Coordinates of C-alpha atoms in Angstrom, one line a residue:
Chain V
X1 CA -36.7 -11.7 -30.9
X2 CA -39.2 -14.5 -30.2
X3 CA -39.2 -18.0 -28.2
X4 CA -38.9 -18.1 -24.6
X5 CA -36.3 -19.2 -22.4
X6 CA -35.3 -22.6 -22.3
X7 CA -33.4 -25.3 -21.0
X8 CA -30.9 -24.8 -23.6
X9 CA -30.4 -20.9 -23.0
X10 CA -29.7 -22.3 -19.1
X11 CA -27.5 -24.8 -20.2
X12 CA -25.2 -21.8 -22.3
X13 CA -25.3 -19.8 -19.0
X14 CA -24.2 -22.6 -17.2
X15 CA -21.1 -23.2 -19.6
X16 CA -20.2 -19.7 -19.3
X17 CA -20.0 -20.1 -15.8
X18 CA -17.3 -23.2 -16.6
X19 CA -15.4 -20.5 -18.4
X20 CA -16.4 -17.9 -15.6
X21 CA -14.5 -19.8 -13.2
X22 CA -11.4 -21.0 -15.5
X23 CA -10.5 -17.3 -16.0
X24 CA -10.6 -16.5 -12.7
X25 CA -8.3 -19.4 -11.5
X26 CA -6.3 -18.9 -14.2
X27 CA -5.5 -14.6 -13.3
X28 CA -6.1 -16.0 -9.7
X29 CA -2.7 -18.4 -9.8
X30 CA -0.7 -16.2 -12.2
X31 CA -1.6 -13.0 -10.3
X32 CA -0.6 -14.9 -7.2
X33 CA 2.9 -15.6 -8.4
X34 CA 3.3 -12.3 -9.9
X35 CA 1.5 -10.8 -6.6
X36 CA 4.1 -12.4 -4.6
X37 CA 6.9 -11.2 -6.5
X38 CA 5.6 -7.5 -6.2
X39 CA 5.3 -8.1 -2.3
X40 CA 9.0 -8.7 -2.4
X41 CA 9.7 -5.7 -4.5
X42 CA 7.6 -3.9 -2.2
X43 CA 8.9 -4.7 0.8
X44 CA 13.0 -4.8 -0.6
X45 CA 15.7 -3.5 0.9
X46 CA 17.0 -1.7 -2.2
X47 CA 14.9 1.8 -2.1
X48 CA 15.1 1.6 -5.8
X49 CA 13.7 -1.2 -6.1
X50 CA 10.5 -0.1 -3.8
X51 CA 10.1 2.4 -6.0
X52 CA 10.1 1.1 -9.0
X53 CA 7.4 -1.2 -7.7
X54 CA 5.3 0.9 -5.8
X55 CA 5.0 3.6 -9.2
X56 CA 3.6 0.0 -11.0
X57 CA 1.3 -0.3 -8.4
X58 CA -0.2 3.0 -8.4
X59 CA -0.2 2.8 -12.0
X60 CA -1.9 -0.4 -12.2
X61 CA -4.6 0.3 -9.3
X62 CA -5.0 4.0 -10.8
X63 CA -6.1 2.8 -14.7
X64 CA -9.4 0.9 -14.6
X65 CA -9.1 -2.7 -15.8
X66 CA -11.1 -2.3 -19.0
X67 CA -8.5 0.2 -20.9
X68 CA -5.8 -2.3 -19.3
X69 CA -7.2 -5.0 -21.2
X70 CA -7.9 -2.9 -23.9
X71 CA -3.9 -2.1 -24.1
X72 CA -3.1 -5.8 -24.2
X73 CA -5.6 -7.0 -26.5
X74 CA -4.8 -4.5 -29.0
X75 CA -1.4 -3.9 -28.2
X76 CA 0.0 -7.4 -28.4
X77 CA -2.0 -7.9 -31.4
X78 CA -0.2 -4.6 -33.3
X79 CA 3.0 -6.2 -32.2
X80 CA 2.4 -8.9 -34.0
X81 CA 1.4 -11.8 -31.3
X82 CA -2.0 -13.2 -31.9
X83 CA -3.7 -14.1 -28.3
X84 CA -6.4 -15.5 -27.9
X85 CA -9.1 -14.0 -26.0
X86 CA -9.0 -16.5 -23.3
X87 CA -4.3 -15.6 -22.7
X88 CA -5.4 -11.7 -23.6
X89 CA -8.2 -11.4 -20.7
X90 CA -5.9 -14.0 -18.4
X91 CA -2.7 -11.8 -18.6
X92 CA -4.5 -8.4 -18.4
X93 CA -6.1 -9.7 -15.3
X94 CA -2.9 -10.9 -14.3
X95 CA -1.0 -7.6 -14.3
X96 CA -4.2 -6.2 -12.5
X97 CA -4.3 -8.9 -10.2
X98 CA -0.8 -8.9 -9.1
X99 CA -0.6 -4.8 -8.2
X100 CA -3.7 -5.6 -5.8
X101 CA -2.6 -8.9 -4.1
X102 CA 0.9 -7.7 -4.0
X103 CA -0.2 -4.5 -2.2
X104 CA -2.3 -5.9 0.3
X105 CA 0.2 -9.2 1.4
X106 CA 2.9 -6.2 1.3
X107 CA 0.5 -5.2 4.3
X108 CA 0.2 -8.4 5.9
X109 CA 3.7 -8.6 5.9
X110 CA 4.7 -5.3 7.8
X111 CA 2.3 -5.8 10.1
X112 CA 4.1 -8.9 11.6
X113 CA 6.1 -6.5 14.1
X114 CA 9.4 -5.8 13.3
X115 CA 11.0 -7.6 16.3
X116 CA 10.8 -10.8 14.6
X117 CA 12.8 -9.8 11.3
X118 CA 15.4 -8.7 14.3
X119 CA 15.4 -12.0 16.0
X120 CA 16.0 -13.9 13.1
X121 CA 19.0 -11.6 12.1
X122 CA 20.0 -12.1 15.8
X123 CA 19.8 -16.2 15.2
X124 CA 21.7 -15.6 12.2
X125 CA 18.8 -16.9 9.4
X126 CA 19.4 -15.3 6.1
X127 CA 16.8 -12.7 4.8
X128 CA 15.2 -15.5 2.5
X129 CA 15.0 -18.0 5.7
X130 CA 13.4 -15.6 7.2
X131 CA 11.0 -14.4 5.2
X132 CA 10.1 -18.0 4.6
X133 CA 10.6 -19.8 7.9
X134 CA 9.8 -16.7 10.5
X135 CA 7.6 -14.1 8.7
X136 CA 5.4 -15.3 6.0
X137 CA 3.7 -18.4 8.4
X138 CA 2.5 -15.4 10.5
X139 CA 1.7 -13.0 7.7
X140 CA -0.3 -15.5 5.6
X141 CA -2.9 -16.1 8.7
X142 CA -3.7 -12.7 8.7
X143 CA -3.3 -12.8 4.5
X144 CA -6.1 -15.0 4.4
X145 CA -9.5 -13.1 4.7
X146 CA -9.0 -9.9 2.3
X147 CA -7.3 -12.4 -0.1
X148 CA -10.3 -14.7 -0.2
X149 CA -12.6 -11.3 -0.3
X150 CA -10.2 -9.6 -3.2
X151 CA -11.3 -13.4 -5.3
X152 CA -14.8 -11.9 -5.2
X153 CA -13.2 -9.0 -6.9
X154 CA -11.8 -11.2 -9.3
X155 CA -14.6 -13.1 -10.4
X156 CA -16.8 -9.7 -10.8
X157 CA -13.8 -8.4 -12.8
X158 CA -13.9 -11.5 -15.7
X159 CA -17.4 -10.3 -16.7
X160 CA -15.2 -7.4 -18.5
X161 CA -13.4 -10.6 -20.6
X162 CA -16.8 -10.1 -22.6
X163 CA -15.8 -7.4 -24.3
X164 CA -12.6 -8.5 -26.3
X165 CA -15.2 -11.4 -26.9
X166 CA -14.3 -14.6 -24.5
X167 CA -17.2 -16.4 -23.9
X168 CA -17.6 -16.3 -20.6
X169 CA -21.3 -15.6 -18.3
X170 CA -21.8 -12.1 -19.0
X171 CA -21.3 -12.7 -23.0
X172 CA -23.1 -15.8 -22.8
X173 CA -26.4 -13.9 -21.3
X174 CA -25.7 -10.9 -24.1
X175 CA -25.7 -13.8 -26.6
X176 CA -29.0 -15.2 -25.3
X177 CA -30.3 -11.5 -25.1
X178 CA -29.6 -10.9 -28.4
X179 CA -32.3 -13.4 -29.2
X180 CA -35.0 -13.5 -26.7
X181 CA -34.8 -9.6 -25.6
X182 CA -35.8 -10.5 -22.2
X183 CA -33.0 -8.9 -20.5
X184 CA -34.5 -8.3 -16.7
X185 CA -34.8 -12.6 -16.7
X186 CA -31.5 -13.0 -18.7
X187 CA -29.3 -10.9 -17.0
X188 CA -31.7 -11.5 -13.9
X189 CA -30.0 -15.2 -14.0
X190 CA -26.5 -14.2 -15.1
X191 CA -26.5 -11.7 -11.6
X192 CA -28.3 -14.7 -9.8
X193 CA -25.0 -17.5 -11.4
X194 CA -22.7 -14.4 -10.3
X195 CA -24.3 -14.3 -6.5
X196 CA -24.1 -17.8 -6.0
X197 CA -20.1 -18.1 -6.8
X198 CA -19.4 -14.8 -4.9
X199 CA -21.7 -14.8 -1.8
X200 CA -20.1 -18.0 -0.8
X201 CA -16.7 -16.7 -0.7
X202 CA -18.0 -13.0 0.7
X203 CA -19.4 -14.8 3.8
X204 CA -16.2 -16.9 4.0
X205 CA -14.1 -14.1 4.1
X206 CA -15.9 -12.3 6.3
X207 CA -16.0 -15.3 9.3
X208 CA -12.0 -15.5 8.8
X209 CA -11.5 -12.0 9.9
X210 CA -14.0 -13.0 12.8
X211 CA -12.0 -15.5 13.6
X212 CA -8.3 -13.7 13.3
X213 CA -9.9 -11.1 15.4
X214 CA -11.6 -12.8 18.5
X215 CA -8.6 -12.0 20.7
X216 CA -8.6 -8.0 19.6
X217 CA -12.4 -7.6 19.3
X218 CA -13.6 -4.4 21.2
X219 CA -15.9 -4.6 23.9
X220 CA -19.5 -3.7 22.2
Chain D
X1 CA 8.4 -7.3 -36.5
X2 CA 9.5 -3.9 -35.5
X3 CA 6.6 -1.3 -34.6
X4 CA 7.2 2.5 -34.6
X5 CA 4.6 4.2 -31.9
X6 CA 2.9 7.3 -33.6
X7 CA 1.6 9.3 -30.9
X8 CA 1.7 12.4 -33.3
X9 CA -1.6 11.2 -35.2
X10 CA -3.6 11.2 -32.1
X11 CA -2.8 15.2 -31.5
X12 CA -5.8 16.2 -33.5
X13 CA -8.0 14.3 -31.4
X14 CA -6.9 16.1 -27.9
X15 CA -10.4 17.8 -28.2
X16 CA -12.5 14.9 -28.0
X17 CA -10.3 13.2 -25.1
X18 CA -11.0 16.4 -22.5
X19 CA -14.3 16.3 -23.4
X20 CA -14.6 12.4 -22.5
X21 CA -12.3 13.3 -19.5
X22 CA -14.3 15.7 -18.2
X23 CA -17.6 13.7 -18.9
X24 CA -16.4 11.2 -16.8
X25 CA -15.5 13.8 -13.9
X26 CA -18.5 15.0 -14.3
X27 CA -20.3 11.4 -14.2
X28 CA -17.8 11.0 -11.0
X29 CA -18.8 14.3 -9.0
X30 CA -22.9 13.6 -9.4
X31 CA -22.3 9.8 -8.7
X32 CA -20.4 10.7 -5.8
X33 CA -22.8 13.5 -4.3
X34 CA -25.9 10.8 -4.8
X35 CA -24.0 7.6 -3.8
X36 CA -23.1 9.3 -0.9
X37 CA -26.7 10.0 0.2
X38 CA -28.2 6.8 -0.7
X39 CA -25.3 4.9 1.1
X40 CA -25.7 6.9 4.6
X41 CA -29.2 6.2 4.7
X42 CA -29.0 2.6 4.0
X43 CA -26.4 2.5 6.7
X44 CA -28.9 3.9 9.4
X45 CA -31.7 1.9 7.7
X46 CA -29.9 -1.3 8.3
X47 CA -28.9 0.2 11.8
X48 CA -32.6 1.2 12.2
X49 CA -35.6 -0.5 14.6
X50 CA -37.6 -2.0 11.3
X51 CA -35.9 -5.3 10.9
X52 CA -37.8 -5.2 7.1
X53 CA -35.8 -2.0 6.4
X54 CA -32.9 -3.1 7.8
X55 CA -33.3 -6.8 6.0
X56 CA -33.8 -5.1 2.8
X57 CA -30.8 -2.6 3.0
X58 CA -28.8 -5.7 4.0
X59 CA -30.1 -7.2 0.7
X60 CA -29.5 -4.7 -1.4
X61 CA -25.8 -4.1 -0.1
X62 CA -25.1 -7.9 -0.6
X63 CA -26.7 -7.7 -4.4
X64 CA -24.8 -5.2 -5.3
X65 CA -21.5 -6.1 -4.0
X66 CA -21.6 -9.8 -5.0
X67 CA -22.4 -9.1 -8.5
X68 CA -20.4 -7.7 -11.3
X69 CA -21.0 -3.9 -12.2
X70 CA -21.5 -5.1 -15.8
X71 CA -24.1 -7.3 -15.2
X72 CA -25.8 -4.4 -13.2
X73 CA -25.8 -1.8 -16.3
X74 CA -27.0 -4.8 -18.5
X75 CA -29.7 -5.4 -16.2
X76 CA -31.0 -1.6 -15.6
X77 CA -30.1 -0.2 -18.9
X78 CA -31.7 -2.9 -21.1
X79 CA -34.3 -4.1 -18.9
X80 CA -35.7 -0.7 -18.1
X81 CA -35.5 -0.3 -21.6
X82 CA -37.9 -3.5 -22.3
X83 CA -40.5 -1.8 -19.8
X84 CA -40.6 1.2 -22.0
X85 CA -38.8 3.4 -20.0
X86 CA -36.0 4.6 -22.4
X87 CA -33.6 7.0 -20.7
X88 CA -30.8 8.9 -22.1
X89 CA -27.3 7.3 -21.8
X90 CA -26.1 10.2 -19.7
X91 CA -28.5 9.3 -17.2
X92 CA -28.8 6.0 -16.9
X93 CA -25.1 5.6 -16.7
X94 CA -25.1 7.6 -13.3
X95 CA -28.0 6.0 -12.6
X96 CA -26.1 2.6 -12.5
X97 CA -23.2 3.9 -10.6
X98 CA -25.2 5.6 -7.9
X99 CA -26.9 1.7 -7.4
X100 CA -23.8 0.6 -7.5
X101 CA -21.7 3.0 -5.5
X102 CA -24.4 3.3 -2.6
X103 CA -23.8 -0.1 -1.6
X104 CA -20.2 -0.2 -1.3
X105 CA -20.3 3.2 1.0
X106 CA -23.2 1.8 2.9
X107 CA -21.0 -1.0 3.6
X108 CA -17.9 1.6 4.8
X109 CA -20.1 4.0 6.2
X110 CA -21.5 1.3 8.4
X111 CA -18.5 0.0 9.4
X112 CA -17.5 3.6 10.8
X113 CA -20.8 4.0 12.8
X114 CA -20.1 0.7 14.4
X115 CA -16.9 2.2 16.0
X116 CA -18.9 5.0 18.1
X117 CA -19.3 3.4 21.1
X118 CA -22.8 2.8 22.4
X119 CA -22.3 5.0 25.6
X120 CA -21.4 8.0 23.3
X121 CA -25.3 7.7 22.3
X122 CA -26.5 7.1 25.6
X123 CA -25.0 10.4 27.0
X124 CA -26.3 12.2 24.3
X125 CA -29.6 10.3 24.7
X126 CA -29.1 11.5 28.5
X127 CA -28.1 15.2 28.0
X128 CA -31.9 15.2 25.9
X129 CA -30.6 15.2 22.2
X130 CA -33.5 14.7 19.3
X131 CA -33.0 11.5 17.1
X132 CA -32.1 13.7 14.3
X133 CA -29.0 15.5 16.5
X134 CA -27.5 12.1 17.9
X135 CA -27.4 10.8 14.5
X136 CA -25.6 13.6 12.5
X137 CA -23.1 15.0 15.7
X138 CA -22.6 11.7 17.8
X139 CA -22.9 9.3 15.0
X140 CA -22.3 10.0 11.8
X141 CA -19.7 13.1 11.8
X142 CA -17.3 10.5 13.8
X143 CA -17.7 7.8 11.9
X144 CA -17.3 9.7 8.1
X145 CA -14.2 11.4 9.7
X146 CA -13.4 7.4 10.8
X147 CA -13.7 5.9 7.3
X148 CA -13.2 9.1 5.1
X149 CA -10.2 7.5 3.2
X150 CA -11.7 4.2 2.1
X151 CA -14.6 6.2 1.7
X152 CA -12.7 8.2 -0.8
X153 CA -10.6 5.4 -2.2
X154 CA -13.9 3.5 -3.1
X155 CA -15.3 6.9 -5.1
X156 CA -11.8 7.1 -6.7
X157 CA -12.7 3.0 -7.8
X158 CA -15.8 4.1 -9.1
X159 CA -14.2 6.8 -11.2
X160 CA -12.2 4.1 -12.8
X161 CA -15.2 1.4 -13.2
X162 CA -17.4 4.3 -14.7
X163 CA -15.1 3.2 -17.9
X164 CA -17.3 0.1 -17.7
X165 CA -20.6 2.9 -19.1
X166 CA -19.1 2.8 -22.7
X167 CA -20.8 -0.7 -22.7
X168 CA -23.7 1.6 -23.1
X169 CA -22.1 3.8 -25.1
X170 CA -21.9 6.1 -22.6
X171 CA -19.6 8.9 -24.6
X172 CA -17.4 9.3 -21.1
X173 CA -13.3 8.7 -22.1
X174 CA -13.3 5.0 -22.0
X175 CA -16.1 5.9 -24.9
X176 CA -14.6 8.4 -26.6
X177 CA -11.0 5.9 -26.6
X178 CA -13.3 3.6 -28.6
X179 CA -14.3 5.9 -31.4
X180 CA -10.9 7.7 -31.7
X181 CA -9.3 4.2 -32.0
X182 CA -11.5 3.1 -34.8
X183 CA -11.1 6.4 -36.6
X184 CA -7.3 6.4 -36.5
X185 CA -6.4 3.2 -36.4
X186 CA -3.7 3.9 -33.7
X187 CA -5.8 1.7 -31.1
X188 CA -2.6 0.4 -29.0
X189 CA -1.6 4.2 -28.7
X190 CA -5.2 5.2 -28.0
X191 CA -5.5 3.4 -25.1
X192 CA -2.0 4.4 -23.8
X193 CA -2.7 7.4 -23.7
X194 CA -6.3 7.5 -22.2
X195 CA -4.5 5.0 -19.5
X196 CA -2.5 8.0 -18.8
X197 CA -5.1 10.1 -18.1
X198 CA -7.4 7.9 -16.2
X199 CA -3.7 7.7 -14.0
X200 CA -3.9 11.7 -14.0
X201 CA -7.1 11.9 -12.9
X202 CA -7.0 9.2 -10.1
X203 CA -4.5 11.4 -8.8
X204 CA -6.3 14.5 -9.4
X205 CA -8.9 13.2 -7.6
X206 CA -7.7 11.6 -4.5
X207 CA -5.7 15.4 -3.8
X208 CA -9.2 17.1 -4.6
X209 CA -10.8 14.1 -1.9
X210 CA -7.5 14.9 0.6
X211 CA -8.4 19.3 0.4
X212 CA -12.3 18.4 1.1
X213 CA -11.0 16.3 4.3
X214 CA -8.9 19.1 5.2
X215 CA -11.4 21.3 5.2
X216 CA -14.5 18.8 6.6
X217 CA -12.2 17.9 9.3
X218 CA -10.2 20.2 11.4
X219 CA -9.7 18.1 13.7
X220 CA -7.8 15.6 11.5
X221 CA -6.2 18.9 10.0
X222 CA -4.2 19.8 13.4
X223 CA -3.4 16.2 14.7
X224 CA -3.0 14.9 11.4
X225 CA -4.5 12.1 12.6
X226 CA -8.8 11.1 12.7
X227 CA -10.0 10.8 16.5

């Protein structure tokens, strides 16, 4: 305890936003990839394989992140690979990632109507073609807003990288809690740094779906 | 390196695991039951003719849902603290969720009373309703039959984040995990296993959610589909 808060403790916060935002672009791109390659399994044409993917997905979206993390940062560890916090928090929040994203473009997907996939096989295009020339183009405009929304999720979800000990804004205000114990204005600013890199994106996402949906808005 | 799982050393501990399961059920059902209040009357509050009542609902939802849950308990648990008002974990845990929880089913339950159309409410207004009538048979019984299954699917999330309490040492599973991994030394199995259960109870709880809606909502019973 003692000393009050100064331009120093901001600075720290302000680097654990740096580190805030690296994690989340890091699970953000690898939990895209992965995300697109559970859409595929999702939306196969092998019933096995849908089913093997869709049990991962449950299983993924029905664990909470935290014991997920916990799993990988202790269970790679006990098998012998060291990660660092920063790989350990990135590939938990991958996994996590990649059940959500793949989930909801699996729904963007078969929502683009089923003639088209029929018009394409009529023009001869092969399933890859398209799913790449015909399908995706279509799916990804209506992919956009709950993807940008679901990065909210995924910037909340990196405050829980403070427990295995990564450095990011939440630890950084415990850290400068530990020694002011002032925790309304500490945590006060670390909700305020979280606000301004989510609100932004909230309100983004939210005047997409405005957009997608001018032609099908009801009459009020 | 080889490593040889030894689930067998974690038997002796089955006690403690139900009891942190059924903590966090327990946690679940009040957070539920009081998130649920707070979040309808937000929803009519932002709906409502006092643009300050409606301004600060609107505030609170966006708080809340553009900040991370941890951040919240941090804030409440140890700042309330500092102000010399020391609750007990227990409560203070559901305290958090409930703040958090009523803002994401605000948002939802919102979003289901802006499908009743307006001249549902003008023919009740016609046919001489009170306030209190319009807004519980013309407004809000539709729209919670509308939105019941992301209504459910967020209190199922919350289930899941309530793991985030043992931050506060909130002795709920996620809690419990902690302890029994420390004592045992079997962490990677620990948390295998309570992953398990948090699976079983995710699924216990969206089939308990599916038999309430079943039995709210007859109408969604016999067509199998919401109006």
């Amino acid at each position: 305890m003692g000393g009050s808060f100064t331009v120093n403790h901001f600075l720290y916060l302000l680097q654990g936003v740096g580190w805030t935002v690296v994690l989340s672009a890091l699970a953000f791109a690898l939990g895209g990839v992965a995300g697109f390659g559970v859409m595929l399994l999702r939306t196969a044409r092998s019933a096995l394989l849908r089913r093997i993917s869709f049990l991962y997905v449950q299983l993924i979206q029905g664990t909470p992140l935290l014991i997920l993390l916990f799993v990988v940062y202790f269970g790679l560890g006990v098998v012998g690979i060291e990660l660092p916090p920063l790989l350990a928090a990135g590939v938990s929040l991958m996994v996590y990632c990649s059940a959500f994203l793949g989930e909801i473009w699996r729904g963007c997907v078969e929502s683009v109507p089923r003639t088209q996939w029929e018009a394409s096989e009529g023009l001869a295009l092969t399933r890859w073609q398209t799913l790449v020339d015909v399908i995706l183009p279509q799916a990804a405009r209506i992919a956009t807003p709950p993807t940008v929304g679901f990065l909210v999720q995924v910037l909340k979800s990196t405050s829980l990288a403070s427990v295995v000990g990564f450095v990011e804004l939440t630890r950084a205000a415990q850290v400068v809690n530990n020694s002011l114990f002032t925790p309304f204005l500490v945590f006060g600013i670390a909700g305020v740094l979280y606000f301004a890199l989510c609100y932004p994106l909230s309100r983004w996402s939210r005047s997409l779906e405005r957009k997608l949906n001018v032609g099908r808005r009801q009459a009020a | 390196m080889k490593y040889t799982f030894d689930f067998a050393s974690l038997q002796e501990y089955w006690p403690e695991f139900l009891r942190g399961a059924l903590m966090t059920l327990e946690m679940t059902a009040i957070a539920t039951v009081l998130g649920m209040v707070i979040g309808v009357l937000c929803a009519i509050g932002r709906r409502g003719k006092r643009p300050w009542l409606a301004a600060l609902c609107g505030a609170y939802v966006e708080v809340v849902r553009n900040t991370p849950y941890l951040i919240q308990i941090f804030f409440i648990f140890f700042g309330l603290a500092s102000a010399g008002l020391k609750l007990p974990i227990f409560a203070a845990a559901i305290l958090t969720m409930v703040f958090n929880v009523g803002a994401y089913t605000a948002e939802i339950v919102r979003a289901g009373m802006d499908t009743i159309h307006p001249g549902q409410i003008e023919a009740a207004e016609a046919l001489g309703l009170s306030v209190p009538q319009i807004y519980w048979d013309v407004i809000l019984r539709p729209a919670l039959e509308r939105v019941y299954p992301s209504l459910t699917g967020q209190f199922v999330l919350m289930m899941l984040s309530s793991s985030v309490t043992s931050q506060i040492s909130a002795e709920e599973l996620t809690g419990v995990a902690n302890s029994v991994q420390s004592e045992s030394f079997r962490s990677f199995e620990t948390f295998i296993v309570v992953a398990v259960l948090y699976f079983l109870m995710a699924m216990l709880l969206k089939f308990a959610f599916f038999l309430v809606g079943q039995a709210m909502f007859p109408r969604r019973r016999r067509l199998g589909t919401p109006l």
